CSV table of C-alpha atoms (C1' of nucleotides) in Angstrom, one decimal:
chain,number,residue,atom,x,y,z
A,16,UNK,CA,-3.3,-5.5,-12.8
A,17,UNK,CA,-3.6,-5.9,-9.0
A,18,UNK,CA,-5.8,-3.3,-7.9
A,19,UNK,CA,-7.0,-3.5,-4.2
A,20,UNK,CA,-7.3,-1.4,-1.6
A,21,UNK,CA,-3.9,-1.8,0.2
A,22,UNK,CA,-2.5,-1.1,-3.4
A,23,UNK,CA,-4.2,1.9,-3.7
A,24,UNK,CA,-3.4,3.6,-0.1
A,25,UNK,CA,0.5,2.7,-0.5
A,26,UNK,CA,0.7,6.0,-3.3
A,27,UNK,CA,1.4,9.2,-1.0
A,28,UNK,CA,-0.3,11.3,-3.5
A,29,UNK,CA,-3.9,8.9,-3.7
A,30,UNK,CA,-3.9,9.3,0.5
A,31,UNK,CA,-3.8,13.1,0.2
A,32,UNK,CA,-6.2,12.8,-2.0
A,33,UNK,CA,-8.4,10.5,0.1
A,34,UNK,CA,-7.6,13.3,2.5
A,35,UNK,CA,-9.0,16.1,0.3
A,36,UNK,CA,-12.2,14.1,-0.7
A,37,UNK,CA,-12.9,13.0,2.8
A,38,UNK,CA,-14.5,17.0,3.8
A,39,UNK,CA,-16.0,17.4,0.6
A,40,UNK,CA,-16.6,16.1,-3.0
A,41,UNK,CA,-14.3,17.8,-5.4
A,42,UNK,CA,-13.8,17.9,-9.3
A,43,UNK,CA,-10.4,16.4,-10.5
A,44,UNK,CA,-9.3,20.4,-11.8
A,45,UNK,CA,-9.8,21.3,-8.2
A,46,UNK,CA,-8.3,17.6,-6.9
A,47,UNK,CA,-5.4,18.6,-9.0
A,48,UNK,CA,-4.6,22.6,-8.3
A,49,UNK,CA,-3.4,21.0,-4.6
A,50,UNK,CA,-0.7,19.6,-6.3
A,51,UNK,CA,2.7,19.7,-8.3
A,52,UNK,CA,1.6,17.6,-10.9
A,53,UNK,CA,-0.7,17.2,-13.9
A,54,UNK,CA,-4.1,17.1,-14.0
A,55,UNK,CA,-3.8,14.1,-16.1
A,56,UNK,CA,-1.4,12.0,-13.3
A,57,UNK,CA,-4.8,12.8,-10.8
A,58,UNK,CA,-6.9,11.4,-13.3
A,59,UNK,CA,-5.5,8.3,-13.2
A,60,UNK,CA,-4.9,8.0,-9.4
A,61,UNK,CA,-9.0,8.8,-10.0
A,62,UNK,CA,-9.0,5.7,-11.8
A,63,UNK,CA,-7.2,3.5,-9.4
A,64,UNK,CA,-9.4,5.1,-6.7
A,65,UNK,CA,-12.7,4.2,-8.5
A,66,UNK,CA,-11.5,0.7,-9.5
A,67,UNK,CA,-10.9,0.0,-6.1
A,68,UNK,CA,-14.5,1.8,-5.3
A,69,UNK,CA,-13.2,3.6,-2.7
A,70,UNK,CA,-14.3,6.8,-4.4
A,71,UNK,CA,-17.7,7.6,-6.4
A,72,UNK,CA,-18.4,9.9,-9.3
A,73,UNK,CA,-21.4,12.5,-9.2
A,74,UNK,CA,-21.3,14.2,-12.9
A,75,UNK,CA,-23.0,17.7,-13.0
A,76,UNK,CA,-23.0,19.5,-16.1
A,77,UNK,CA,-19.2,18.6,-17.8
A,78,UNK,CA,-18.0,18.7,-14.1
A,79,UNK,CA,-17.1,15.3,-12.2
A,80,UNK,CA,-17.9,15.6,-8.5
A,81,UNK,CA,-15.5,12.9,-6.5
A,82,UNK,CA,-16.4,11.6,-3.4
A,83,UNK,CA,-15.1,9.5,-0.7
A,84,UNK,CA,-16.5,6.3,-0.3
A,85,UNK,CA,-15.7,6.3,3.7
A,86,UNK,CA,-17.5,2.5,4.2
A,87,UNK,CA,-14.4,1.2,1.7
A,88,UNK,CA,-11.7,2.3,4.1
A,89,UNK,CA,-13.5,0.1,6.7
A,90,UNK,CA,-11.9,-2.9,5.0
A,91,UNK,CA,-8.2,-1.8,6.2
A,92,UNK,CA,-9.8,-1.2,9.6
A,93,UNK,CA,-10.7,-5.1,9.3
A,94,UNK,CA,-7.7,-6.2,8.4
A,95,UNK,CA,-5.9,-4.3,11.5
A,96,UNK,CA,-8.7,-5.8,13.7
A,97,UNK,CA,-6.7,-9.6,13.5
A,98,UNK,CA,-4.1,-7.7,15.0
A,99,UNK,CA,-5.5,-5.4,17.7
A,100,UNK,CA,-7.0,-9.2,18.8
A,101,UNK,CA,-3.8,-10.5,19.7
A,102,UNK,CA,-2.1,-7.0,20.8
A,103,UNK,CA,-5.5,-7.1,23.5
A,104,UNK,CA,-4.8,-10.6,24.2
A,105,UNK,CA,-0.9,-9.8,25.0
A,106,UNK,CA,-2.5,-7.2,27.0
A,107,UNK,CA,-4.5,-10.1,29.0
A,108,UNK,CA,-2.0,-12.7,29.3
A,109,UNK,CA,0.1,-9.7,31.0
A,110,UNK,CA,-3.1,-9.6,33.5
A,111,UNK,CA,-2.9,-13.2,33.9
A,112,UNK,CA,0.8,-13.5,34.4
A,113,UNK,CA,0.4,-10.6,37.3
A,114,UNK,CA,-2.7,-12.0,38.7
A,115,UNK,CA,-1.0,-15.6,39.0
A,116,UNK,CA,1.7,-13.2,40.7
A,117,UNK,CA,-0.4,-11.7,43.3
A,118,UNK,CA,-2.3,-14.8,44.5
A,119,UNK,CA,1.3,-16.7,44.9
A,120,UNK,CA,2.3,-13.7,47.0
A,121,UNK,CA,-1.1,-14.0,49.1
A,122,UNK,CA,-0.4,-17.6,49.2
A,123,UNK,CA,3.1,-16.9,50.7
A,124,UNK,CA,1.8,-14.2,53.0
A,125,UNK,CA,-0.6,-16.4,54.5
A,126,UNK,CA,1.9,-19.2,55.4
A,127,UNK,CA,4.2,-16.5,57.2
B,27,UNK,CA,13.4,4.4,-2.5
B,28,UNK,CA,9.9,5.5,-0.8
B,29,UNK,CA,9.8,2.7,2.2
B,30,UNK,CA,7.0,3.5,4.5
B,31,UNK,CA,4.6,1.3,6.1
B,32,UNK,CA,1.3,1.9,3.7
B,33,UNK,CA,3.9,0.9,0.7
B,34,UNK,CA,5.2,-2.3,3.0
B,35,UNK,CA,1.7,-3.4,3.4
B,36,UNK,CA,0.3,-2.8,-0.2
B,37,UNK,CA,2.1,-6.2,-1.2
B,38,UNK,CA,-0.2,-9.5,-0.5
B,39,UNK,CA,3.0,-11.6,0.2
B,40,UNK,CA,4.2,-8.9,2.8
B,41,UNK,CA,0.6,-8.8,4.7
B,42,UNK,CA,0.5,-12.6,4.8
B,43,UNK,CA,4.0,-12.4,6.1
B,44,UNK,CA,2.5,-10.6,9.0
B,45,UNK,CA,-0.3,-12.5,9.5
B,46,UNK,CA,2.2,-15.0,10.3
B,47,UNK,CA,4.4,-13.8,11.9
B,48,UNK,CA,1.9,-12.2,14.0
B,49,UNK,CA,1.3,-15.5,16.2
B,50,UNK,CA,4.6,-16.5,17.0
B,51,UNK,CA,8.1,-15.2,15.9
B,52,UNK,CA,9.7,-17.1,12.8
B,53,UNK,CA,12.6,-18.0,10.4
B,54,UNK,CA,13.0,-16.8,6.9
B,55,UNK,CA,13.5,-20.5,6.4
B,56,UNK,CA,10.1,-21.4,7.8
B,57,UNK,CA,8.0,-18.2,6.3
B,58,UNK,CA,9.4,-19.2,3.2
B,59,UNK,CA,7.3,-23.1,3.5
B,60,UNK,CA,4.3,-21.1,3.5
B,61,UNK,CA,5.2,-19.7,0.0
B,62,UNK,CA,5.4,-20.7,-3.2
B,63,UNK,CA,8.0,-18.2,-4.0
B,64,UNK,CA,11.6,-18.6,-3.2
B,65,UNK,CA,13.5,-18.3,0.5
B,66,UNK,CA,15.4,-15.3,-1.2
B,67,UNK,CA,12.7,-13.3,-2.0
B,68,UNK,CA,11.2,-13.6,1.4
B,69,UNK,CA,14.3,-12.5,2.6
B,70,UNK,CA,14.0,-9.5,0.3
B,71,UNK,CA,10.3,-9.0,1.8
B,72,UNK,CA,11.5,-9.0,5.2
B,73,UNK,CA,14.3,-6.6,4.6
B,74,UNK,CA,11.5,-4.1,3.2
B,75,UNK,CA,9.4,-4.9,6.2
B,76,UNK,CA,12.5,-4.2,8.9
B,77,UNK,CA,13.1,-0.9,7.1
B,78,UNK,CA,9.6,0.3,8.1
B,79,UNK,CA,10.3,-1.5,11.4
B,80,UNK,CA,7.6,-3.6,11.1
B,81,UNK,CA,9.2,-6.5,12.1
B,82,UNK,CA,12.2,-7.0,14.5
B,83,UNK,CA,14.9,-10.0,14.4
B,84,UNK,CA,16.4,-12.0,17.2
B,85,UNK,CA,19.7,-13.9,16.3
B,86,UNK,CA,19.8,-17.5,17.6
B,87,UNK,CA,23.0,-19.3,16.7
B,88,UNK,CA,22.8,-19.2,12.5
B,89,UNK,CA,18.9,-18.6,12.8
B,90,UNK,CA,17.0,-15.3,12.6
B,91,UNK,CA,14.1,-15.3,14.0
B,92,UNK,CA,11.5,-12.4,12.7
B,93,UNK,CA,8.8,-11.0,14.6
B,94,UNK,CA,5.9,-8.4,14.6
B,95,UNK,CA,6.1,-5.1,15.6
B,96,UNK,CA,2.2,-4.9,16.7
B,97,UNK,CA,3.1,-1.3,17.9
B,98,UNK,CA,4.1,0.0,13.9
B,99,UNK,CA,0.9,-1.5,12.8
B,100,UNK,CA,-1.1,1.2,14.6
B,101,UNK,CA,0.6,3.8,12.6
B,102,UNK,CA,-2.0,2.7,10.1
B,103,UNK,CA,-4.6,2.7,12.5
B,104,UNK,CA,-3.8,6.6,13.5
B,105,UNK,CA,-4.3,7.0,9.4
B,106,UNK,CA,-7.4,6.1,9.2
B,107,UNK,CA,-8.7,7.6,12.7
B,108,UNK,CA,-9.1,10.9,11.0
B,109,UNK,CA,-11.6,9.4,8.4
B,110,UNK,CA,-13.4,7.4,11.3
B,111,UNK,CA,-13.7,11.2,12.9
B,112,UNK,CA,-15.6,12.3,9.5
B,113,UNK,CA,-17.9,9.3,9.5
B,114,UNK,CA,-18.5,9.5,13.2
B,115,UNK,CA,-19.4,13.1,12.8
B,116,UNK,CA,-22.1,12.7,9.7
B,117,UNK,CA,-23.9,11.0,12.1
B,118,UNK,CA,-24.2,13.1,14.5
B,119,UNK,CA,-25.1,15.4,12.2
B,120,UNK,CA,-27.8,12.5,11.3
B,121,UNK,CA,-28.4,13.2,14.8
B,122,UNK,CA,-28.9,16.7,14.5
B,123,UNK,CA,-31.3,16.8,11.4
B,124,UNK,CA,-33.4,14.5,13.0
B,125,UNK,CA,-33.6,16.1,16.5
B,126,UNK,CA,-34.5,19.4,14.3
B,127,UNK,CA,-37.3,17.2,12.8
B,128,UNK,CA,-38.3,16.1,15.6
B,129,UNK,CA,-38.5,20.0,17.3
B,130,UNK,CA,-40.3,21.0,14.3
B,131,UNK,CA,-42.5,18.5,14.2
B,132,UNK,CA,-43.4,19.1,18.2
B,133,UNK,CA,-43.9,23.0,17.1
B,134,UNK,CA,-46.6,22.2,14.8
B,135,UNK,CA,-48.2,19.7,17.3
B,136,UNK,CA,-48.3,22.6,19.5
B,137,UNK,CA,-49.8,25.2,17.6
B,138,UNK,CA,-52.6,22.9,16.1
C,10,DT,C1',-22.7,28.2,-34.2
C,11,DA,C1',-17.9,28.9,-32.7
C,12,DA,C1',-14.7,29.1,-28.8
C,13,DA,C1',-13.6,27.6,-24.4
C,14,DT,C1',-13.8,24.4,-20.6
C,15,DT,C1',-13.8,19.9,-18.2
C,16,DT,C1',-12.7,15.5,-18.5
C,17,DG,C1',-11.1,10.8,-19.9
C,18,DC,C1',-8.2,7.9,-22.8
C,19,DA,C1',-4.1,6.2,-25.5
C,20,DA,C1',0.7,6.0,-26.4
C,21,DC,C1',5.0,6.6,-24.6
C,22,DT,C1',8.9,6.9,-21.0
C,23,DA,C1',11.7,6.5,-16.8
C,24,DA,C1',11.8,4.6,-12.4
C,25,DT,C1',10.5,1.0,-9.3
C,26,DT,C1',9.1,-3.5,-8.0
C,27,DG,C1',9.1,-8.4,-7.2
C,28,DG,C1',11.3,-12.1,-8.6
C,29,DT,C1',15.4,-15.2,-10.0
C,30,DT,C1',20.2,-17.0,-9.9
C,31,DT,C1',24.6,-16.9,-8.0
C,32,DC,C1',27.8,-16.0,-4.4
C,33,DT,C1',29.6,-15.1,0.4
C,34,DT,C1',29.6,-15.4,5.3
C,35,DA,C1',28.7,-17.5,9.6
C,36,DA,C1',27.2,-21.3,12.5
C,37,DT,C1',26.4,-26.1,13.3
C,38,DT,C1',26.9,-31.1,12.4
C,39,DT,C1',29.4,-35.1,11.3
D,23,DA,C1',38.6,-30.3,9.6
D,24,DA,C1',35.0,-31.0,6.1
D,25,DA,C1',30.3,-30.9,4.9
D,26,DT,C1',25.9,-28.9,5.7
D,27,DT,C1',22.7,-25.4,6.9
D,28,DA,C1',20.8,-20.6,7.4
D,29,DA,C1',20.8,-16.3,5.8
D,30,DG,C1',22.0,-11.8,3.5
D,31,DA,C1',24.0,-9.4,-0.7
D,32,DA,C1',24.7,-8.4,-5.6
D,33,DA,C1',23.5,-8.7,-10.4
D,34,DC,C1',20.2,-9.2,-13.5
D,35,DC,C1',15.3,-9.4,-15.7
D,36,DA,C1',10.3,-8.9,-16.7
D,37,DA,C1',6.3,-6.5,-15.2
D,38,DT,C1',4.3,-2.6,-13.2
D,39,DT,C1',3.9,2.1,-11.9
D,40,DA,C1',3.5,7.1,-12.0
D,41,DG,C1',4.3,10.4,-14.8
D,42,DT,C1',4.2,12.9,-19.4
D,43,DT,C1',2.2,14.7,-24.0
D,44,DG,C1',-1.3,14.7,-27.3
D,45,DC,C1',-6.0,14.0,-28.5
D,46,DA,C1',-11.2,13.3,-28.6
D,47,DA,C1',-15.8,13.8,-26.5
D,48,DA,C1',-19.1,16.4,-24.1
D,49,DT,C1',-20.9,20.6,-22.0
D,50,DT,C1',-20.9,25.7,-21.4
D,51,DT,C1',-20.4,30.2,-22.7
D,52,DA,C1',-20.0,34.1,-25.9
DNA sequence: TAAATTTGCAACTAATTGGTTTCTTAATTT
DNA sequence: AAATTAAGAAACCAATTAGTTGCAAATTTA
């Protein structure tokens, strides 16, 4: 059973629920009532959630209190960072490439 | 067939993909060296991954060559902006308690 | 204490997924 | 022109997934 993070995003349903929990802690009944389907098919996308420990449980009483673990999501935002790196460097060889450009026109405006 | 980018990333072969591709633009021939898994289901991942337009291809004589689309990947990063909002705002609300400490704390020093 | 409520778990099912093998098409060598 | 190479497409298969129904445990409420 592969269970990470990226695994657990790709479900449309767990990222509206990510969404939900993110404002404020909710019980699975409640979770559930925002959607078509059963409060069992939340439970389990509850499961995946916790597995991947990007939610915690707060029991009070018979009620389960979910709650976004909003530190977890950071890991995606790691993964993009390898990217943004070479996006911002694309960015600065573009500088370089104009830079280069500018000095050989100086170069050619001082030998007019 | 639900294709969008948060399901194209969940797979770890698919996000290595990218990682490779990410450098410099590549062959299905040559991404599938990095594998142990076959040239044909590498094909299969890239053909997921052009669907979400995550990559583009440039024909060169019989060769493909597959690259990143840096700009798609930031579709992701838009996702999780909203939850960086929510953690960004708990600590100004941090912020907040303390400052009211702190004002509370001044009030008593002035009426000792 | 009995009934109702909240929740998780197990068993089952249909659809999807990632992979394989085989085949075709197109471009390049020889 | 024939052989080789690069790549996509189709058919198939095993594993996984998201959902269902039914049930048991624990806590509240009447």
């Amino acid at each position: 059973m592969r269970r990470d993070i990226f695994q657990a995003i790709a479900d449309p349903t767990r990222r509206a629920i990510i969404g939900l929990i993110a404002v404020q802690a909710m019980t699975p009944n409640t979770i559930a009532e925002h959607f078509e389907t059963s409060r069992q098919a939340i439970s389990k996308h509850l499961r995946i959630l916790s597995e991947c420990e990007l939610i915690q449980q707060e029991q009070k009483g018979r009620e389960i209190y979910y709650q976004l673990e909003l530190n977890k999501l950071k890991e995606i935002d790691q993964w993009l960072a390898q990217f943004k790196a070479i996006w911002e460097n694309r960015f600065n060889e573009l500088d370089n490439i104009l830079a280069n450009l500018k000095n050989k026109t100086d170069e050619n405006e001082s030998t007019i």
